[in-house]
């Protein structure tokens, strides 16, 4: 049981860009703009030109319902769009079309790995809105003489997922974000690697103070850092006898601190009212069919992996934490021993990928299968297998080529035997020590055997052979 | 004043260019200030093209004037506001696409109250339009330029927009026919919004038949407008000189205090004419009419306060000296909007603000529901309702412009129709001291056919529509 000594309460508002849709949320402009010049994918609607009207993209609503269902939410009977009125240069209409009453979905939850085991985080609501344009500053925001606006992003479909204040530490917040992203990727509505794909506002309070809203967080790591900073800041304020006030703070990602925003910018009355240009959508009938199309989600897949492949829960969790990794694993597990595959993918390959900042896309399933095959037929040692994986990632090639090039084939038994005899002859002191009961002395003999065989011997086998000969 | 049929004879002989040139000349020498932009080159080129290549469309070669809040690709579109200085839309409104397909010649953009906010066309940044029946008087508004142009024979057909009476009021003041269709019948795509939930584009002409012909061209489903309704009807074919058995409801609430005696008398005479032609009169009660005006202005201003937020000088239109964006936004809007527009933005912002939202905006929506019920009940007994379009004939320029409240009150008989979303047509039904009077025939949702037939029958049996202002 986690006792949460500071009474930390964290709730997150996550803006997810539904960037796997083909078109924007209210017009026919493409969502595939990331490699194109600024303002090259715009039209009267997403530029908010006078007289242009929004038209709802049904696929975006379907994607939003899909997410709502995956987050265990209730889907509204009717959903309605509202205008959120405020001025900002990236907002071409002077209002954002969003949802207020009657959001697409509400009242759900997801499970995360909490401070004390499985922890439930409530989902208040998940609603649709449009993305504004992107402001580009020359240099830094405070020194730039001018601001450029790119409206390519304007009108991208966003889903704002609002959680209950159920997280009790920055670590839990990060786990929540990981899990949410994981689910979204399984649903195939979202590519987390694109610019602006996921943005976070965090609400955090500690016992004895009011909450602060932290804006401008653009990564999971950033969220954790911002929250850690904020807890220290709020605790310091209270310790000095101060008051933690309700305010909006800006996260400076470079300096990893939060700063109070000027009150002028936070005193907003958004004057929500129903968007007259969009009629209410009756969506209750859509949900059952969409539910049918829901893929297997991370939690379900994890349970299945344990059951079907007999692997440990930790391995299953690691494998399902990324959709591509899970698919990779299953492809390998179909053709090789599933347990060995889990060990090598989770305990070796994943670490090597992380170390190099690579994704599973950089490794071929065929290569994993041949490495496991070589191990199973005892042709290479475990050290040799690690060497192959590293070489594949660093230089490429194929496992067979690497084995040949580096001479990694495991050596024959009689070579080990000869090397053991030589080692015994050349290290009389170690032999004497061993016979006098110093078990550790055996290690230096094993080392000598390994040296003589240039590491191609299996260390465990070398030990056996030595024991036999000393025996 | 020439009708489409009369013009067609000349166009078929191959002289659309000649006709367009004649109208351009009249516009050029006019004192009405009905146009903000005259698309002379474009219009002549298009007419020439039609003359040489021929065109099968129902409006082939016919000049049409467009209210300046309807987007026209390549032609300046200002909403009669300084803030849209230099704004040339890169796209055509749905109705413009339809007109072009039908062979119409866009002759120019007409004057209006700034952003359609007004009842007299006096709030235009480009100066007021004058009423051809008496150039010291207003043409009505906000589509005053379109109505005056048609009444003054500067164009045979024109489009306006009607948010709270902006087609019917100037039709009434200028003695022409103007239709506000059922909400959703004409796509609003490209109409620069004043109050989205209330407004419709509407046609002007000198006869009911021409209004129906123009209406046929511009009505119909458009996927780009979510409030557009998928219903294809041929309105011209509904024009029959026959009202026998028609049940007319006359709501006494529309003849209330402030209604001019002559207007009241003239409209009643028109009703009696229709009774003589075989229609019968039924009792209707519309008890919530008295709340309509307040509800209308709250809803319209609330929507407007949001719709007009986009005019910030960042992407198009007026730009003042650059400063930080906060300052630049404010300066552009301070310099670009006129007083009436600022007043409505302020009032609308207030009505939507936290603490007032429920008291004003939500309450207005509730009243709107009650108004709709009034109409539903009335239409259980009546096929059409008939009432004055305006409580009085055209007033003098400058007479009310400094008294916003009395100007708002002029809309008392037109706004309930927009709140309910039903169609209404204003037709000339008489004169008071040489000024035209209009009556409106109000119909059920999507029943334009019946109000057009009623108006047509009245027109066929009277001659008010044939009178022309002197000197035009």
PDB file of N, CA and C in Angstrom, chain B residues 22-54:
ATOM      1  N   UNK B  22     -25.956  47.885 -70.892  1.00  0.00           N
ATOM      2  CA  UNK B  22     -27.022  48.842 -70.521  1.00  0.00           C
ATOM      3  C   UNK B  22     -27.142  48.956 -69.000  1.00  0.00           C
ATOM      4  N   UNK B  23     -27.154  47.788 -68.344  1.00  0.00           N
ATOM      5  CA  UNK B  23     -27.269  47.827 -66.874  1.00  0.00           C
ATOM      6  C   UNK B  23     -26.044  48.498 -66.253  1.00  0.00           C
ATOM      7  N   UNK B  24     -24.861  48.188 -66.805  1.00  0.00           N
ATOM      8  CA  UNK B  24     -23.634  48.800 -66.267  1.00  0.00           C
ATOM      9  C   UNK B  24     -23.704  50.323 -66.379  1.00  0.00           C
ATOM     10  N   UNK B  25     -24.260  50.777 -67.480  1.00  0.00           N
ATOM     11  CA  UNK B  25     -24.399  52.210 -67.679  1.00  0.00           C
ATOM     12  C   UNK B  25     -25.319  52.814 -66.625  1.00  0.00           C
ATOM     13  N   UNK B  26     -26.434  52.121 -66.371  1.00  0.00           N
ATOM     14  CA  UNK B  26     -27.372  52.637 -65.359  1.00  0.00           C
ATOM     15  C   UNK B  26     -26.726  52.677 -63.971  1.00  0.00           C
ATOM     16  N   UNK B  27     -25.945  51.627 -63.685  1.00  0.00           N
ATOM     17  CA  UNK B  27     -25.250  51.599 -62.384  1.00  0.00           C
ATOM     18  C   UNK B  27     -24.278  52.780 -62.313  1.00  0.00           C
ATOM     19  N   UNK B  28     -23.597  52.997 -63.432  1.00  0.00           N
ATOM     20  CA  UNK B  28     -22.564  54.019 -63.499  1.00  0.00           C
ATOM     21  C   UNK B  28     -23.129  55.412 -63.247  1.00  0.00           C
ATOM     22  N   UNK B  29     -24.320  55.650 -63.764  1.00  0.00           N
ATOM     23  CA  UNK B  29     -24.887  56.993 -63.646  1.00  0.00           C
ATOM     24  C   UNK B  29     -25.839  57.113 -62.456  1.00  0.00           C
ATOM     25  N   UNK B  30     -25.881  56.088 -61.629  1.00  0.00           N
ATOM     26  CA  UNK B  30     -26.867  56.056 -60.544  1.00  0.00           C
ATOM     27  C   UNK B  30     -26.454  56.900 -59.340  1.00  0.00           C
ATOM     28  N   UNK B  31     -27.472  57.424 -58.648  1.00  0.00           N
ATOM     29  CA  UNK B  31     -27.220  58.169 -57.414  1.00  0.00           C
ATOM     30  C   UNK B  31     -27.547  57.327 -56.184  1.00  0.00           C
ATOM     31  N   UNK B  32     -27.897  56.054 -56.413  1.00  0.00           N
ATOM     32  CA  UNK B  32     -28.391  55.241 -55.292  1.00  0.00           C
ATOM     33  C   UNK B  32     -27.269  54.699 -54.397  1.00  0.00           C
ATOM     34  N   UNK B  33     -26.064  54.581 -54.932  1.00  0.00           N
ATOM     35  CA  UNK B  33     -24.963  53.936 -54.195  1.00  0.00           C
ATOM     36  C   UNK B  33     -25.351  52.516 -53.783  1.00  0.00           C
ATOM     37  N   UNK B  34     -25.919  51.786 -54.753  1.00  0.00           N
ATOM     38  CA  UNK B  34     -26.374  50.421 -54.472  1.00  0.00           C
ATOM     39  C   UNK B  34     -25.227  49.414 -54.544  1.00  0.00           C
ATOM     40  N   UNK B  35     -24.159  49.792 -55.228  1.00  0.00           N
ATOM     41  CA  UNK B  35     -23.050  48.839 -55.414  1.00  0.00           C
ATOM     42  C   UNK B  35     -21.791  49.288 -54.674  1.00  0.00           C
ATOM     43  N   UNK B  36     -21.070  48.304 -54.130  1.00  0.00           N
ATOM     44  CA  UNK B  36     -19.745  48.581 -53.576  1.00  0.00           C
ATOM     45  C   UNK B  36     -18.695  48.304 -54.656  1.00  0.00           C
ATOM     46  N   UNK B  37     -18.887  47.193 -55.363  1.00  0.00           N
ATOM     47  CA  UNK B  37     -17.957  46.835 -56.435  1.00  0.00           C
ATOM     48  C   UNK B  37     -18.748  46.498 -57.681  1.00  0.00           C
ATOM     49  N   UNK B  38     -18.360  47.068 -58.811  1.00  0.00           N
ATOM     50  CA  UNK B  38     -18.971  46.696 -60.083  1.00  0.00           C
ATOM     51  C   UNK B  38     -17.943  45.859 -60.835  1.00  0.00           C
ATOM     52  N   UNK B  39     -18.348  44.646 -61.192  1.00  0.00           N
ATOM     53  CA  UNK B  39     -17.405  43.731 -61.853  1.00  0.00           C
ATOM     54  C   UNK B  39     -17.527  43.883 -63.362  1.00  0.00           C
ATOM     55  N   UNK B  40     -17.233  45.081 -63.827  1.00  0.00           N
ATOM     56  CA  UNK B  40     -17.503  45.451 -65.215  1.00  0.00           C
ATOM     57  C   UNK B  40     -16.817  44.534 -66.230  1.00  0.00           C
ATOM     58  N   UNK B  41     -15.500  44.417 -66.121  1.00  0.00           N
ATOM     59  CA  UNK B  41     -14.734  43.633 -67.098  1.00  0.00           C
ATOM     60  C   UNK B  41     -15.216  42.176 -67.120  1.00  0.00           C
ATOM     61  N   UNK B  42     -15.264  41.595 -65.923  1.00  0.00           N
ATOM     62  CA  UNK B  42     -15.698  40.201 -65.798  1.00  0.00           C
ATOM     63  C   UNK B  42     -17.066  39.986 -66.418  1.00  0.00           C
ATOM     64  N   UNK B  43     -17.992  40.906 -66.093  1.00  0.00           N
ATOM     65  CA  UNK B  43     -19.378  40.755 -66.532  1.00  0.00           C
ATOM     66  C   UNK B  43     -19.472  40.836 -68.053  1.00  0.00           C
ATOM     67  N   UNK B  44     -18.798  41.810 -68.625  1.00  0.00           N
ATOM     68  CA  UNK B  44     -18.845  41.972 -70.083  1.00  0.00           C
ATOM     69  C   UNK B  44     -18.206  40.770 -70.786  1.00  0.00           C
ATOM     70  N   UNK B  45     -17.090  40.301 -70.224  1.00  0.00           N
ATOM     71  CA  UNK B  45     -16.412  39.156 -70.825  1.00  0.00           C
ATOM     72  C   UNK B  45     -17.296  37.916 -70.798  1.00  0.00           C
ATOM     73  N   UNK B  46     -17.969  37.725 -69.657  1.00  0.00           N
ATOM     74  CA  UNK B  46     -18.835  36.560 -69.507  1.00  0.00           C
ATOM     75  C   UNK B  46     -20.038  36.648 -70.465  1.00  0.00           C
ATOM     76  N   UNK B  47     -20.607  37.844 -70.585  1.00  0.00           N
ATOM     77  CA  UNK B  47     -21.767  38.041 -71.468  1.00  0.00           C
ATOM     78  C   UNK B  47     -21.369  37.753 -72.915  1.00  0.00           C
ATOM     79  N   UNK B  48     -20.195  38.228 -73.278  1.00  0.00           N
ATOM     80  CA  UNK B  48     -19.687  38.020 -74.639  1.00  0.00           C
ATOM     81  C   UNK B  48     -19.538  36.521 -74.918  1.00  0.00           C
ATOM     82  N   UNK B  49     -18.978  35.847 -73.919  1.00  0.00           N
ATOM     83  CA  UNK B  49     -18.770  34.410 -74.033  1.00  0.00           C
ATOM     84  C   UNK B  49     -20.106  33.690 -74.271  1.00  0.00           C
ATOM     85  N   UNK B  50     -21.109  34.110 -73.504  1.00  0.00           N
ATOM     86  CA  UNK B  50     -22.418  33.468 -73.628  1.00  0.00           C
ATOM     87  C   UNK B  50     -23.036  33.777 -74.995  1.00  0.00           C
ATOM     88  N   UNK B  51     -22.853  35.010 -75.438  1.00  0.00           N
ATOM     89  CA  UNK B  51     -23.361  35.374 -76.756  1.00  0.00           C
ATOM     90  C   UNK B  51     -22.734  34.517 -77.852  1.00  0.00           C
ATOM     91  N   UNK B  52     -21.424  34.288 -77.742  1.00  0.00           N
ATOM     92  CA  UNK B  52     -20.747  33.580 -78.834  1.00  0.00           C
ATOM     93  C   UNK B  52     -20.887  32.064 -78.717  1.00  0.00           C
ATOM     94  N   UNK B  53     -20.862  31.568 -77.481  1.00  0.00           N
ATOM     95  CA  UNK B  53     -20.888  30.108 -77.322  1.00  0.00           C
ATOM     96  C   UNK B  53     -22.265  29.550 -77.022  1.00  0.00           C
ATOM     97  N   UNK B  54     -23.173  30.409 -76.609  1.00  0.00           N
ATOM     98  CA  UNK B  54     -24.493  29.947 -76.216  1.00  0.00           C
ATOM     99  C   UNK B  54     -24.442  29.282 -74.851  1.00  0.00           C
TER     100      UNK B  54
END
